[in-house]
Structure formats: structure tokens, C-alpha cells
């Protein structure tokens, strides 16, 4: 198989992570999700919890109405600078890890604005997985001990964090179809057919 990197952004409850795992298993390639923070921590020497705290701070800043001092450009700031553990530099280290992975192997990467970071690479397939309200509620309810309005609010808050993170660093809207090669409705297709749709697209595009 020709080297290819599949990035997946997803609504909570849409099963995008499951689709990514299934796809990686079928293709026999690595799957990266929470491991990205671990790798960024190892690369930078910055504690993992600082990466997670930065995500929380961004969500509280106002989401789509906030911006960093400068949008992502890829430059890493060294430990001699007071900006070493800034939100921007933490993202830069995660981006550096994502670029290194994309350069060396085929893989599936979940979240972290990977589609934006890798937007100039010709071997990347970017995917957004979404689903109708009822499907999101049903699937989210399998993982969260919540129901009704509490579960609905949990889904909204989780997606708000993702959207805020994406917009803060990229200046783009997380759920804008123009940012992706494929937008898949897992509520209509189901997980297996989402995997098949991605593989079919890869076949048409890469041969």
C-alpha cells in the first residue's frame, strides 16, 4: 500500500474514533489519539498535564471569538524562552510530532487539527465524521452515565472544546466541510460502511 495518512475529526458520539481504529486495523497501520500528547511531552520535556490544561483554558477563552497571538506557523520555542510552555508552543510540539509521524509512516490520526497541520501533504486524507442528534445521544449514552438534557449538554460541551481548539490555532471552523476531503454521516452509513467509504476514496484517489 502506498503511504497514506488519514486524519479524523469527529462529533462526540459519532463513532469517529471507532471508525479510525477499525480502519487502522484493516490497513495494518498505526492509530494515534491520546498517544499524541504523550509523544509531544516526551519530545518537549513538558509535563503531559500542561498540554491538557492548555486545552481547558482555550475552551474557556470564548472559542470561536478568541485567537492566539499568532496562528500556527510551525516554529518551536526553546526552553530558554518564557513562552516555552505557552499554549501556542504546546500546540507547536504536538504539530511537530504529527508531522514527524506523517513523514515516516502510514497511520490514522485522531483530532488535534491534524488535517490543518498536514494540509500541504499530498498523501493525506482528511475526514470529518458526524451524525444526527438521535444517533449521537444513543452512542454517547453507551459511554456516559447520563441521560436526557445532561447527556445533550455533555455532547455540546465536548464538541465545543474541539471546535474551540481547532479555531483557536487554525482560524478555521472545525465543522466546515471545506476543510475535509470526506464528511461522513455515521448515522446513515454505520461504522463498517464509513471504513469502506474511506478505503474507496483512497482507492479512487491513489489507485
Short mmCIF file of C-alpha atoms in Angstrom, two decimals:
data_model
loop_
_atom_site.label_atom_id
_atom_site.label_comp_id
_atom_site.label_asym_id
_atom_site.label_seq_id
_atom_site.Cartn_x
_atom_site.Cartn_y
_atom_site.Cartn_z
CA UNK A 1 0.00 0.00 0.00
CA UNK A 2 1.21 3.47 -0.86
CA UNK A 3 1.95 5.53 2.25
CA UNK A 4 -1.11 7.46 3.33
CA UNK A 5 -2.14 9.35 6.46
CA UNK A 6 -5.81 9.52 7.42
CA UNK A 7 -6.84 12.32 9.78
CA UNK A 8 -10.21 12.13 11.50
CA UNK A 9 -12.11 14.87 13.29
CA UNK A 10 -15.45 13.82 14.77
CA UNK A 11 -18.51 14.82 16.74
CA UNK A 12 -18.76 13.19 20.14
CA UNK A 13 -20.93 10.11 19.79
CA UNK A 14 -20.45 9.81 16.04
CA UNK A 15 -18.04 6.92 16.42
CA UNK A 16 -15.23 8.65 14.55
CA UNK A 17 -12.67 7.21 16.92
CA UNK A 18 -14.10 3.71 16.42
CA UNK A 19 -14.03 4.20 12.65
CA UNK A 20 -10.40 5.25 12.91
CA UNK A 21 -9.47 2.20 14.98
CA UNK A 22 -11.29 -0.14 12.61
CA UNK A 23 -9.63 1.44 9.58
CA UNK A 24 -6.16 1.24 11.13
CA UNK A 25 -6.69 -2.43 11.98
CA UNK A 26 -7.90 -3.28 8.48
CA UNK A 27 -4.98 -1.47 6.84
CA UNK A 28 -2.44 -2.77 9.36
CA UNK A 29 -1.20 0.71 10.27
CA UNK A 30 -0.73 2.65 13.50
CA UNK A 31 -3.54 4.58 15.19
CA UNK A 32 -2.76 7.72 17.17
CA UNK A 33 -5.10 9.52 19.54
CA UNK A 34 -4.18 10.27 23.16
CA UNK A 35 -0.69 9.00 22.37
CA UNK A 36 -0.02 12.30 20.60
CA UNK A 37 0.09 14.19 23.91
CA UNK A 38 2.45 11.58 25.37
CA UNK A 39 4.78 11.86 22.37
CA UNK A 40 4.68 15.67 22.48
CA UNK A 41 5.51 15.57 26.17
CA UNK A 42 8.46 13.26 25.54
CA UNK A 43 9.72 15.41 22.67
CA UNK A 44 9.50 18.69 24.58
CA UNK A 45 10.14 17.59 28.13
CA UNK A 46 6.96 19.42 29.16
CA UNK A 47 4.62 17.57 31.55
CA UNK A 48 1.59 15.91 29.97
CA UNK A 49 -0.85 17.64 32.31
CA UNK A 50 0.20 21.05 30.95
CA UNK A 51 -0.99 20.02 27.49
CA UNK A 52 -4.39 19.02 28.88
CA UNK A 53 -4.70 22.16 31.00
CA UNK A 54 -4.00 24.26 27.89
CA UNK A 55 -6.96 22.61 26.12
CA UNK A 56 -9.22 23.53 29.03
CA UNK A 57 -8.02 27.15 29.07
CA UNK A 58 -8.69 27.55 25.35
CA UNK A 59 -12.25 26.27 25.75
CA UNK A 60 -12.86 28.90 28.45
CA UNK A 61 -11.47 31.76 26.37
CA UNK A 62 -14.54 32.10 24.24
CA UNK A 63 -13.97 29.56 21.48
CA UNK A 64 -14.57 31.00 18.03
CA UNK A 65 -14.15 34.56 19.30
CA UNK A 66 -10.61 34.00 20.57
CA UNK A 67 -7.27 33.88 18.79
CA UNK A 68 -3.68 33.14 19.81
CA UNK A 69 -1.04 35.81 19.46
CA UNK A 70 -0.18 34.24 16.12
CA UNK A 71 -1.80 31.41 14.17
CA UNK A 72 0.15 28.18 13.79
CA UNK A 73 3.33 28.54 11.74
CA UNK A 74 5.26 25.50 12.95
CA UNK A 75 8.16 27.20 14.76
CA UNK A 76 9.18 25.65 18.08
CA UNK A 77 10.14 27.86 21.03
CA UNK A 78 13.05 26.65 23.17
CA UNK A 79 13.10 26.19 26.98
CA UNK A 80 15.13 29.38 27.40
CA UNK A 81 12.05 31.43 26.49
CA UNK A 82 9.25 32.37 28.92
CA UNK A 83 6.88 31.30 26.11
CA UNK A 84 8.18 27.72 26.24
CA UNK A 85 5.04 26.39 27.95
CA UNK A 86 2.63 28.80 26.25
CA UNK A 87 -0.50 27.39 24.64
CA UNK A 88 0.92 28.19 21.21
CA UNK A 89 4.15 26.31 21.84
CA UNK A 90 2.38 23.30 23.30
CA UNK A 91 0.39 23.11 20.06
CA UNK A 92 3.61 23.55 18.07
CA UNK A 93 5.15 20.50 19.74
CA UNK A 94 2.06 18.40 19.07
CA UNK A 95 2.13 19.59 15.47
CA UNK A 96 5.81 18.66 15.19
CA UNK A 97 5.02 15.14 16.38
CA UNK A 98 2.15 14.84 13.89
CA UNK A 99 4.42 15.99 11.04
CA UNK A 100 7.12 13.51 12.03
CA UNK A 101 4.64 10.63 12.09
CA UNK A 102 3.18 11.63 8.72
CA UNK A 103 6.64 11.80 7.18
CA UNK A 104 7.69 8.33 8.23
CA UNK A 105 4.64 6.04 8.18
CA UNK A 106 1.09 5.36 7.14
CA UNK A 107 -1.21 5.98 10.09
CA UNK A 108 -4.58 7.18 11.35
CA UNK A 109 -4.50 10.36 13.45
CA UNK A 110 -7.48 11.40 15.55
CA UNK A 111 -8.18 15.07 16.26
CA UNK A 112 -5.58 17.71 17.20
CA UNK A 113 -6.27 19.68 13.99
CA UNK A 114 -4.07 17.19 12.14
CA UNK A 115 -5.86 17.85 8.86
CA UNK A 116 -4.82 21.52 9.07
CA UNK A 117 -1.27 20.77 10.17
CA UNK A 118 -0.82 18.34 7.26
CA UNK A 119 -2.85 20.31 4.71
CA UNK A 120 0.08 20.71 2.29
CA UNK A 121 0.85 16.98 2.07
CA UNK A 122 -0.42 15.06 -0.95
CA UNK A 123 -0.59 11.74 0.93
CA UNK A 124 -3.20 12.87 3.47
CA UNK A 125 -6.91 12.02 3.50
CA UNK A 126 -8.88 14.26 5.87
CA UNK A 127 -12.19 13.03 7.24
CA UNK A 128 -14.95 14.55 9.39
CA UNK A 129 -17.43 12.11 10.96
CA UNK A 130 -20.81 13.44 12.08
CA UNK A 131 -24.24 12.03 12.86
CA UNK A 132 -27.85 13.05 13.63
CA UNK A 133 -28.84 14.07 17.17
CA UNK A 134 -30.59 10.77 17.98
CA UNK A 135 -27.57 8.73 16.92
CA UNK A 136 -25.16 10.90 18.91
CA UNK A 137 -27.35 10.58 22.01
CA UNK A 138 -27.64 6.82 21.69
CA UNK A 139 -23.93 6.21 21.15
CA UNK A 140 -22.81 8.73 23.77
CA UNK A 141 -25.21 7.13 26.25
CA UNK A 142 -23.30 3.86 25.91
CA UNK A 143 -20.19 5.54 27.36
CA UNK A 144 -21.54 8.19 29.72
CA UNK A 145 -23.74 7.60 32.81
CA UNK A 146 -26.00 10.46 31.73
CA UNK A 147 -29.40 10.80 30.10
CA UNK A 148 -31.65 13.47 28.60
CA UNK A 149 -30.57 17.09 28.90
CA UNK A 150 -27.46 16.22 30.91
CA UNK A 151 -26.18 13.96 28.14
CA UNK A 152 -27.11 16.50 25.48
CA UNK A 153 -25.18 19.18 27.36
CA UNK A 154 -22.19 16.87 27.74
CA UNK A 155 -22.07 16.28 23.97
CA UNK A 156 -22.38 20.01 23.28
CA UNK A 157 -19.62 20.88 25.75
CA UNK A 158 -17.28 18.19 24.40
CA UNK A 159 -17.74 19.39 20.83
CA UNK A 160 -17.33 22.99 21.99
CA UNK A 161 -13.87 22.10 23.33
CA UNK A 162 -12.93 20.51 19.99
CA UNK A 163 -14.27 23.42 17.97
CA UNK A 164 -12.56 25.98 20.22
CA UNK A 165 -9.23 24.17 20.00
CA UNK A 166 -9.44 23.94 16.21
CA UNK A 167 -10.45 27.55 15.67
CA UNK A 168 -8.01 28.97 18.18
CA UNK A 169 -4.97 27.53 16.44
CA UNK A 170 -6.08 27.47 12.81
CA UNK A 171 -8.52 30.35 12.43
CA UNK A 172 -10.83 27.89 10.66
CA UNK A 173 -14.14 26.35 11.68
CA UNK A 174 -13.90 22.77 12.90
CA UNK A 175 -17.12 21.60 11.25
CA UNK A 176 -16.65 23.37 7.90
CA UNK A 177 -16.89 20.72 5.16
CA UNK A 178 -14.41 22.68 3.03
CA UNK A 179 -11.62 21.70 5.43
CA UNK A 180 -12.01 17.98 4.69
CA UNK A 181 -11.79 15.52 1.82
CA UNK A 182 -14.70 13.47 3.17
CA UNK A 183 -17.61 14.24 5.50
CA UNK A 184 -19.32 11.03 6.56
CA UNK A 185 -22.67 10.60 8.30
CA UNK A 186 -22.09 7.58 10.52
CA UNK A 187 -25.75 7.56 11.50
CA UNK A 188 -26.69 6.69 7.92
CA UNK A 189 -23.68 4.58 6.97
CA UNK A 190 -22.76 2.81 10.18
CA UNK A 191 -19.15 2.30 11.21
CA UNK A 192 -18.30 -0.51 8.78
CA UNK A 193 -19.50 1.44 5.74
CA UNK A 194 -17.66 4.57 6.92
CA UNK A 195 -14.48 2.49 6.85
CA UNK A 196 -15.39 1.20 3.39
CA UNK A 197 -16.11 4.74 2.16
CA UNK A 198 -12.68 5.95 3.28
CA UNK A 199 -10.97 2.97 1.67
CA UNK A 200 -12.96 3.52 -1.55
CA UNK A 201 -11.90 7.17 -1.63
CA UNK A 202 -8.28 6.14 -1.12
CA UNK A 203 -8.59 3.70 -3.99
CA UNK A 204 -10.02 6.29 -6.35
CA UNK A 205 -7.54 8.97 -5.34
CA UNK A 206 -4.34 6.96 -5.03
CA UNK A 207 -5.10 3.97 -7.22
#
